[in-house]
mmCIF file of C-alpha atoms in Angstrom:
data_model
loop_
_atom_site.group_PDB
_atom_site.id
_atom_site.type_symbol
_atom_site.label_atom_id
_atom_site.label_comp_id
_atom_site.label_asym_id
_atom_site.label_seq_id
_atom_site.Cartn_x
_atom_site.Cartn_y
_atom_site.Cartn_z
ATOM 1 C CA GLN A 1 15.104 -6.822 9.492
ATOM 2 C CA VAL A 2 11.506 -6.343 8.486
ATOM 3 C CA GLN A 3 10.058 -8.235 5.556
ATOM 4 C CA LEU A 4 7.182 -7.116 3.362
ATOM 5 C CA VAL A 5 5.601 -9.698 1.053
ATOM 6 C CA GLU A 6 2.723 -8.644 -1.348
ATOM 7 C CA SER A 7 0.140 -10.902 -2.929
ATOM 8 C CA GLY A 8 -3.180 -10.625 -4.626
ATOM 9 C CA GLY A 9 -2.245 -9.156 -7.914
ATOM 10 C CA GLY A 10 -3.349 -10.549 -11.178
ATOM 11 C CA LEU A 11 -5.301 -9.925 -14.379
ATOM 12 C CA VAL A 12 -8.822 -8.462 -14.065
ATOM 13 C CA GLN A 13 -11.217 -6.779 -16.486
ATOM 14 C CA ALA A 14 -12.035 -3.130 -16.332
ATOM 15 C CA GLY A 15 -14.647 -2.455 -13.669
ATOM 16 C CA GLY A 16 -13.550 -5.440 -11.575
ATOM 17 C CA SER A 17 -12.002 -5.672 -8.191
ATOM 18 C CA LEU A 18 -8.958 -6.999 -6.489
ATOM 19 C CA ARG A 19 -7.556 -6.999 -3.001
ATOM 20 C CA LEU A 20 -3.891 -6.743 -2.431
ATOM 21 C CA SER A 21 -2.240 -8.012 0.785
ATOM 22 C CA CYS A 22 1.070 -7.171 2.349
ATOM 23 C CA ALA A 23 2.271 -9.384 5.194
ATOM 24 C CA VAL A 24 4.811 -7.906 7.470
ATOM 25 C CA SER A 25 7.263 -9.971 9.493
ATOM 26 C CA GLY A 26 10.443 -9.504 11.429
ATOM 27 C CA ARG A 27 9.537 -6.364 13.342
ATOM 28 C CA THR A 28 6.487 -5.215 15.295
ATOM 29 C CA PHE A 29 3.815 -4.350 12.744
ATOM 30 C CA SER A 30 2.102 -1.785 14.928
ATOM 31 C CA ASP A 31 5.291 0.316 14.960
ATOM 32 C CA TYR A 32 5.093 0.816 11.210
ATOM 33 C CA VAL A 33 3.262 3.385 9.063
ATOM 34 C CA MET A 34 2.374 1.607 5.828
ATOM 35 C CA GLY A 35 1.638 2.601 2.315
ATOM 36 C CA TRP A 36 1.021 1.382 -1.206
ATOM 37 C CA PHE A 37 2.712 2.741 -4.325
ATOM 38 C CA ARG A 38 2.577 1.620 -7.869
ATOM 39 C CA GLN A 39 4.872 1.864 -10.987
ATOM 40 C CA ALA A 40 3.681 1.516 -14.572
ATOM 41 C CA ALA A 41 6.034 0.515 -17.228
ATOM 42 C CA GLY A 42 8.486 3.244 -18.046
ATOM 43 C CA LYS A 43 7.176 5.644 -15.374
ATOM 44 C CA ASP A 44 7.976 6.659 -11.861
ATOM 45 C CA ARG A 45 6.860 5.018 -8.820
ATOM 46 C CA ASP A 46 3.716 6.868 -7.637
ATOM 47 C CA PHE A 47 1.838 7.116 -4.266
ATOM 48 C CA VAL A 48 -1.468 5.303 -4.122
ATOM 49 C CA ALA A 49 -2.582 5.089 -0.435
ATOM 50 C CA ALA A 50 -1.186 5.304 3.111
ATOM 51 C CA ILE A 51 -2.283 4.478 6.616
ATOM 52 C CA SER A 52 -1.101 5.421 10.101
ATOM 53 C CA ARG A 53 0.088 3.082 12.767
ATOM 54 C CA SER A 54 -3.222 3.342 14.453
ATOM 55 C CA GLY A 55 -5.203 2.851 11.252
ATOM 56 C CA LEU A 56 -7.276 5.892 12.105
ATOM 57 C CA ALA A 57 -5.709 8.185 9.482
ATOM 58 C CA THR A 58 -5.444 7.405 5.807
ATOM 59 C CA ARG A 59 -4.526 9.329 2.690
ATOM 60 C CA TYR A 60 -5.167 8.513 -0.995
ATOM 61 C CA ALA A 61 -3.880 9.780 -4.303
ATOM 62 C CA ASP A 62 -6.530 11.544 -6.350
ATOM 63 C CA SER A 63 -6.694 8.617 -8.727
ATOM 64 C CA ALA A 64 -7.491 6.220 -5.907
ATOM 65 C CA LYS A 65 -10.099 8.214 -3.980
ATOM 66 C CA GLY A 66 -13.472 6.688 -4.024
ATOM 67 C CA ARG A 67 -12.244 3.482 -5.514
ATOM 68 C CA PHE A 68 -9.475 2.113 -3.284
ATOM 69 C CA THR A 69 -9.437 1.521 0.406
ATOM 70 C CA ILE A 70 -6.333 0.861 2.572
ATOM 71 C CA PHE A 71 -6.752 -0.886 5.842
ATOM 72 C CA ARG A 72 -4.609 -2.907 8.277
ATOM 73 C CA ASP A 73 -5.314 -5.957 10.468
ATOM 74 C CA ALA A 74 -2.953 -6.031 13.520
ATOM 75 C CA ALA A 75 -3.870 -9.606 14.328
ATOM 76 C CA LYS A 76 -2.655 -10.725 10.912
ATOM 77 C CA ASN A 77 0.214 -8.214 10.654
ATOM 78 C CA THR A 78 -1.136 -7.405 7.268
ATOM 79 C CA VAL A 79 -2.079 -4.285 5.409
ATOM 80 C CA TYR A 80 -4.538 -4.485 2.447
ATOM 81 C CA LEU A 81 -5.511 -2.392 -0.491
ATOM 82 C CA GLN A 82 -8.981 -2.980 -1.725
ATOM 83 C CA MET A 83 -9.283 -1.860 -5.328
ATOM 84 C CA ASN A 84 -12.660 -1.370 -6.961
ATOM 85 C CA SER A 85 -13.819 -0.158 -10.216
ATOM 86 C CA LEU A 86 -10.532 -0.819 -11.776
ATOM 87 C CA LYS A 87 -9.402 0.954 -14.928
ATOM 88 C CA PRO A 88 -6.735 -0.063 -17.521
ATOM 89 C CA GLU A 89 -4.699 2.860 -16.309
ATOM 90 C CA ASP A 90 -4.381 1.244 -13.006
ATOM 91 C CA THR A 91 -2.153 -1.355 -14.485
ATOM 92 C CA ALA A 92 1.096 -1.356 -12.792
ATOM 93 C CA VAL A 93 3.355 -3.143 -10.344
ATOM 94 C CA TYR A 94 2.108 -2.392 -6.871
ATOM 95 C CA TYR A 95 4.506 -2.112 -3.991
ATOM 96 C CA CYS A 96 3.839 -2.208 -0.284
ATOM 97 C CA ALA A 97 6.057 0.014 1.867
ATOM 98 C CA GLY A 98 6.558 0.447 5.550
ATOM 99 C CA ASP A 99 8.530 2.888 7.798
ATOM 100 C CA TYR A 100 9.335 2.493 11.568
ATOM 101 C CA ARG A 101 7.516 5.304 13.274
ATOM 102 C CA PRO A 102 7.037 4.028 16.860
ATOM 103 C CA PHE A 103 6.298 7.456 18.376
ATOM 104 C CA THR A 104 3.491 8.398 16.066
ATOM 105 C CA TYR A 105 -0.195 7.577 16.125
ATOM 106 C CA THR A 106 -1.938 9.361 13.280
ATOM 107 C CA LEU A 107 1.054 10.250 11.034
ATOM 108 C CA VAL A 108 0.534 9.330 7.416
ATOM 109 C CA VAL A 109 3.342 9.717 5.011
ATOM 110 C CA SER A 110 3.052 9.538 1.172
ATOM 111 C CA THR A 111 6.409 9.888 -0.635
ATOM 112 C CA THR A 112 8.704 7.206 -1.588
ATOM 113 C CA HIS A 113 11.472 8.995 0.502
ATOM 114 C CA ASP A 114 9.386 8.516 3.692
ATOM 115 C CA TYR A 115 9.637 4.784 3.485
ATOM 116 C CA GLY A 116 12.576 2.657 4.248
ATOM 117 C CA ASP A 117 11.237 -0.807 3.725
ATOM 118 C CA TRP A 118 9.703 -2.190 0.520
ATOM 119 C CA GLY A 119 8.129 -5.387 -0.718
ATOM 120 C CA GLN A 120 8.975 -7.052 -3.976
ATOM 121 C CA GLY A 121 5.886 -5.891 -5.841
ATOM 122 C CA THR A 122 2.907 -7.612 -7.347
ATOM 123 C CA GLN A 123 1.619 -7.124 -10.862
ATOM 124 C CA VAL A 124 -1.922 -5.803 -11.424
ATOM 125 C CA THR A 125 -3.141 -5.773 -15.032
ATOM 126 C CA VAL A 126 -6.530 -4.402 -15.881
ATOM 127 C CA SER A 127 -7.886 -5.299 -19.368
ATOM 128 C CA SER A 128 -10.230 -3.042 -21.351
#
């Protein structure tokens, strides 16, 4: 059973930065495609960013392009989301997601239905 544990959320002023981390354990990290989603209060869970097993391919929601960067560190079994130029509308619970795809290399997936494993979420609040 794989476990995903997010950290790094918090309160930040508009224009600031945060780096979210998601530590993966229990299975081989390199066999997993990874993604970040977020859910604002009263809204659906939305895609933010995703990365392939190899780390060579990434995809971003339009709202994240140019401001957020997803990357993974195989040595630490961790995927990160670097968030810059944060806006109040980025306020949400951010979830890390993973899916076991051992026979892919550059596949990136970006819907909630694509992912079978989820973390517990970490709150990000951006004040104006």
